[in-house]
Amino acid sequence: MALKLYFHPLSSFCQKVLVALYENDTPFEAKLVDFADSASRAEFLEIWPIGKFPVLVDEGRDHMIPESSIIIEYLAQHYPGKTKFLPADADLARQTRMRDRFFDLYVAVPMQKIVTDRLRPAGQNDAFGVDQANTALLTALGMVDEDMENKTWAMGETFTMADCAAAPALAYANRVIAFGKSHKNAAAYLERLSKRPSFARALKEAEPYSAMFPKS
Ligand SMILES: N[C@@H](CCC(=O)N[C@@H](CS)C(=O)NCC(=O)O)C(=O)O
């Protein structure tokens, strides 16, 4: 198969790309990376020494594409389907990219900081950093709540790359800071995202690994 996705079903950034692939029924070979397995880890680091997934390998076009947003732009360009991910209008495309960045950098990243701190060895936690991440996440959630007051998707009525980013970021953020009561518009948006078949499928496929998610 031409496309190979190196990923883990539980990873937020990998789910973002899975949503994009499932939106357009894009065929790909799933290459599950297990960081606990030295051979799997070594194979992945050979491809992308930075060691962060997802990474897409397009053997047909001889391209290796890291970074979730870049992967989705690549899919939109070379494997287009019914969901476009980026509007044709340049201004709207820029606004879509901005929202994609927002969900990655200001929702997913602080959420990741809070969750991964739970995996640190005893005595090596970063309470100050976690506190900062909590504040940053709450600020971002407040902005999402305001922004989503009158919209179905992040860019209005059309599902885009920004929604691919929002879905896992908000779903995990909700497990870190339950915002159902405090941020009703953001919560309703998350509900819509969770019912979207592409994200519902990614969530279902992550279920067998849910015990790996560190509890607080
Ligand atoms: N900016 C990257 C972030 C990717 C990322 O942080 N991936 C996490 C999983 S959600 C990862 O690979 N973590 C493993 C590690 O850092 O060792 C993207 O958008 O793809």
Short mmCIF file of C-alpha atoms and ligand atoms in Angstrom, two decimals:
data_model
loop_
_atom_site.label_atom_id
_atom_site.label_comp_id
_atom_site.label_asym_id
_atom_site.label_seq_id
_atom_site.Cartn_x
_atom_site.Cartn_y
_atom_site.Cartn_z
CA MET A 1 0.00 0.00 0.00
CA ALA A 2 1.33 3.44 -0.89
CA LEU A 3 0.62 5.19 2.43
CA LYS A 4 1.96 4.01 5.79
CA LEU A 5 1.02 5.77 9.00
CA TYR A 6 3.38 5.36 11.96
CA PHE A 7 1.22 6.04 14.96
CA HIS A 8 -0.31 4.93 18.23
CA PRO A 9 -4.13 4.80 18.61
CA LEU A 10 -4.03 6.53 22.01
CA SER A 11 -1.98 9.51 20.86
CA SER A 12 -3.85 12.77 20.47
CA PHE A 13 -1.81 13.98 17.47
CA CYS A 14 -2.18 10.58 15.80
CA GLN A 15 -5.95 10.65 16.29
CA LYS A 16 -5.96 14.04 14.58
CA VAL A 17 -4.47 12.47 11.43
CA LEU A 18 -6.68 9.36 11.72
CA VAL A 19 -9.71 11.66 11.62
CA ALA A 20 -8.41 13.16 8.36
CA LEU A 21 -7.74 9.72 6.84
CA TYR A 22 -11.14 8.36 7.91
CA GLU A 23 -12.98 11.48 6.68
CA ASN A 24 -12.05 10.60 3.11
CA ASP A 25 -11.73 6.81 3.47
CA THR A 26 -8.10 7.18 2.42
CA PRO A 27 -6.48 3.72 2.33
CA PHE A 28 -3.31 3.37 4.41
CA GLU A 29 -1.27 0.75 6.20
CA ALA A 30 -1.33 1.21 9.98
CA LYS A 31 2.16 0.84 11.51
CA LEU A 32 1.68 0.84 15.27
CA VAL A 33 4.72 2.22 17.09
CA ASP A 34 5.36 0.69 20.50
CA PHE A 35 7.93 2.80 22.35
CA ALA A 36 8.23 0.05 24.97
CA ASP A 37 9.52 -2.32 22.29
CA SER A 38 13.13 -1.54 21.34
CA ALA A 39 12.83 -2.86 17.75
CA SER A 40 9.65 -0.87 17.07
CA ARG A 41 11.22 2.25 18.60
CA ALA A 42 14.45 1.81 16.59
CA GLU A 43 12.53 1.35 13.33
CA PHE A 44 10.58 4.53 14.00
CA LEU A 45 13.65 6.59 15.00
CA GLU A 46 15.33 5.49 11.79
CA ILE A 47 12.50 7.22 9.89
CA TRP A 48 12.13 10.29 12.13
CA PRO A 49 14.89 10.74 14.72
CA ILE A 50 12.79 13.38 16.52
CA GLY A 51 10.74 10.40 17.72
CA LYS A 52 7.29 12.02 17.74
CA PHE A 53 4.37 10.45 15.95
CA PRO A 54 2.39 10.57 13.69
CA VAL A 55 4.60 10.18 10.61
CA LEU A 56 3.23 9.40 7.17
CA VAL A 57 5.36 7.57 4.61
CA ASP A 58 4.20 7.75 1.01
CA GLU A 59 6.19 5.07 -0.77
CA GLY A 60 4.56 5.77 -4.12
CA ARG A 61 5.73 9.37 -4.11
CA ASP A 62 8.88 8.70 -2.06
CA HIS A 63 8.01 11.17 0.70
CA MET A 64 8.26 11.01 4.49
CA ILE A 65 5.93 13.50 6.15
CA PRO A 66 6.11 14.23 9.89
CA GLU A 67 3.92 16.67 11.88
CA SER A 68 0.15 16.19 12.03
CA SER A 69 -0.82 19.48 10.31
CA ILE A 70 1.68 18.96 7.51
CA ILE A 71 0.39 15.39 7.03
CA ILE A 72 -3.17 16.67 6.69
CA GLU A 73 -2.09 19.35 4.21
CA TYR A 74 -0.25 16.63 2.27
CA LEU A 75 -3.35 14.42 2.24
CA ALA A 76 -5.48 17.36 1.11
CA GLN A 77 -3.07 18.05 -1.75
CA HIS A 78 -2.26 14.53 -2.96
CA TYR A 79 -5.17 12.37 -1.73
CA PRO A 80 -8.16 14.74 -1.88
CA GLY A 81 -11.65 13.58 -1.00
CA LYS A 82 -15.06 14.91 -0.04
CA THR A 83 -13.73 16.67 3.10
CA LYS A 84 -11.40 19.43 1.93
CA PHE A 85 -9.59 20.29 5.25
CA LEU A 86 -8.45 23.71 3.93
CA PRO A 87 -10.73 26.23 2.19
CA ALA A 88 -9.67 27.35 -1.29
CA ASP A 89 -9.93 31.01 -0.22
CA ALA A 90 -6.50 32.12 1.05
CA ASP A 91 -7.85 34.20 3.95
CA LEU A 92 -10.10 31.39 5.14
CA ALA A 93 -7.23 28.90 4.74
CA ARG A 94 -5.03 31.11 6.95
CA GLN A 95 -7.78 31.31 9.59
CA THR A 96 -8.15 27.53 9.44
CA ARG A 97 -4.41 27.07 9.98
CA MET A 98 -4.54 29.51 12.88
CA ARG A 99 -7.29 27.50 14.58
CA ASP A 100 -5.40 24.27 13.89
CA ARG A 101 -2.32 25.80 15.56
CA PHE A 102 -4.49 27.03 18.42
CA PHE A 103 -5.86 23.57 19.22
CA ASP A 104 -2.41 22.00 18.91
CA LEU A 105 -0.37 24.55 20.83
CA TYR A 106 -2.81 25.88 23.41
CA VAL A 107 -5.07 22.88 24.07
CA ALA A 108 -3.18 19.68 23.14
CA VAL A 109 0.28 20.78 24.36
CA PRO A 110 -0.76 21.90 27.89
CA MET A 111 -3.03 18.84 28.13
CA GLN A 112 -0.02 16.67 27.19
CA LYS A 113 2.13 18.40 29.82
CA ILE A 114 -0.43 17.63 32.54
CA VAL A 115 -0.88 14.00 31.45
CA THR A 116 2.79 13.17 30.88
CA ASP A 117 3.75 14.61 34.27
CA ARG A 118 1.79 11.68 35.74
CA LEU A 119 4.23 9.30 34.03
CA ARG A 120 7.34 10.87 35.57
CA PRO A 121 9.31 8.93 38.18
CA ALA A 122 8.41 9.76 41.79
CA GLY A 123 10.14 12.90 42.98
CA GLN A 124 10.73 14.21 39.45
CA ASN A 125 7.39 15.87 38.84
CA ASP A 126 7.14 19.43 37.60
CA ALA A 127 4.43 20.99 39.78
CA PHE A 128 5.21 24.51 38.57
CA GLY A 129 5.02 23.49 34.90
CA VAL A 130 1.77 21.59 35.47
CA ASP A 131 0.29 24.61 37.21
CA GLN A 132 1.23 26.80 34.25
CA ALA A 133 -0.26 24.22 31.85
CA ASN A 134 -3.53 24.16 33.81
CA THR A 135 -3.78 27.96 33.60
CA ALA A 136 -2.95 27.93 29.87
CA LEU A 137 -5.49 25.20 29.20
CA LEU A 138 -8.23 27.03 31.09
CA THR A 139 -7.51 30.22 29.15
CA ALA A 140 -7.68 28.34 25.84
CA LEU A 141 -10.91 26.54 26.83
CA GLY A 142 -12.48 29.89 27.70
CA MET A 143 -11.56 31.21 24.24
CA VAL A 144 -12.91 28.08 22.51
CA ASP A 145 -16.13 28.39 24.49
CA GLU A 146 -16.60 31.98 23.33
CA ASP A 147 -15.62 31.19 19.74
CA MET A 148 -18.00 28.22 19.46
CA GLU A 149 -21.11 30.06 20.67
CA ASN A 150 -22.79 30.17 17.25
CA LYS A 151 -20.89 27.70 15.10
CA THR A 152 -21.12 24.00 14.26
CA TRP A 153 -17.43 23.52 13.41
CA ALA A 154 -14.34 25.62 14.11
CA MET A 155 -14.62 27.45 10.79
CA GLY A 156 -18.42 27.63 10.71
CA GLU A 157 -20.51 25.10 8.82
CA THR A 158 -17.64 23.30 7.06
CA PHE A 159 -15.54 20.60 8.73
CA THR A 160 -11.82 21.42 8.27
CA MET A 161 -8.32 20.57 9.49
CA ALA A 162 -9.03 22.74 12.56
CA ASP A 163 -11.73 20.26 13.62
CA CYS A 164 -9.34 17.33 13.12
CA ALA A 165 -7.03 19.09 15.61
CA ALA A 166 -9.83 20.06 17.98
CA ALA A 167 -11.38 16.61 18.36
CA PRO A 168 -8.65 14.71 20.24
CA ALA A 169 -7.29 17.85 21.92
CA LEU A 170 -10.67 18.69 23.48
CA ALA A 171 -11.53 15.05 24.26
CA TYR A 172 -8.34 14.61 26.28
CA ALA A 173 -8.57 18.10 27.77
CA ASN A 174 -12.01 17.12 29.07
CA ARG A 175 -10.43 14.18 30.89
CA VAL A 176 -7.91 16.53 32.51
CA ILE A 177 -10.26 19.42 33.35
CA ALA A 178 -13.89 18.26 33.02
CA PHE A 179 -15.42 21.31 31.31
CA GLY A 180 -18.95 20.07 30.56
CA LYS A 181 -20.58 22.39 33.10
CA SER A 182 -18.18 25.35 32.98
CA HIS A 183 -17.74 25.65 29.17
CA LYS A 184 -21.04 24.64 27.62
CA ASN A 185 -20.31 25.75 24.03
CA ALA A 186 -16.95 23.96 24.02
CA ALA A 187 -18.63 20.89 25.52
CA ALA A 188 -21.38 20.91 22.87
CA TYR A 189 -18.71 21.22 20.17
CA LEU A 190 -16.84 18.23 21.67
CA GLU A 191 -20.11 16.29 21.65
CA ARG A 192 -20.58 17.03 17.93
CA LEU A 193 -16.97 16.06 17.23
CA SER A 194 -17.36 12.80 19.17
CA LYS A 195 -20.38 11.89 17.04
CA ARG A 196 -18.58 12.59 13.78
CA PRO A 197 -18.00 9.07 12.33
CA SER A 198 -14.29 9.69 11.64
CA PHE A 199 -13.52 10.68 15.24
CA ALA A 200 -15.96 8.15 16.72
CA ARG A 201 -13.97 5.47 14.87
CA ALA A 202 -10.61 6.76 16.16
CA LEU A 203 -12.02 6.82 19.71
CA LYS A 204 -13.33 3.26 19.36
CA GLU A 205 -9.98 2.02 18.08
CA ALA A 206 -8.20 3.64 21.05
CA GLU A 207 -10.43 1.88 23.60
CA PRO A 208 -8.34 -1.33 23.86
CA TYR A 209 -5.38 0.86 24.95
CA SER A 210 -7.29 3.03 27.42
CA ALA A 211 -5.65 1.41 30.47
CA MET A 212 -2.38 3.02 29.31
CA PHE A 213 -3.83 6.51 29.94
CA PRO A 214 -2.32 7.65 33.24
CA LYS A 215 -4.88 8.50 35.93
CA SER A 216 -4.29 11.59 38.08
N1 LIG B 1 3.92 18.66 16.66
C1 LIG B 1 3.75 17.23 16.58
C2 LIG B 1 3.49 16.69 17.98
C3 LIG B 1 3.48 15.18 18.01
C4 LIG B 1 3.50 14.63 19.42
O1 LIG B 1 3.67 15.36 20.41
N2 LIG B 1 3.32 13.32 19.52
C5 LIG B 1 3.38 12.65 20.81
C6 LIG B 1 2.16 11.75 20.99
S1 LIG B 1 0.65 12.64 21.05
C7 LIG B 1 4.59 11.76 20.86
O2 LIG B 1 5.08 11.29 19.86
N3 LIG B 1 5.08 11.48 22.06
C8 LIG B 1 6.15 10.54 22.26
C9 LIG B 1 7.35 11.15 22.89
O3 LIG B 1 7.41 12.38 23.01
O4 LIG B 1 8.25 10.38 23.26
C10 LIG B 1 2.61 16.90 15.60
O5 LIG B 1 1.74 17.77 15.39
O6 LIG B 1 2.58 15.80 15.03
#
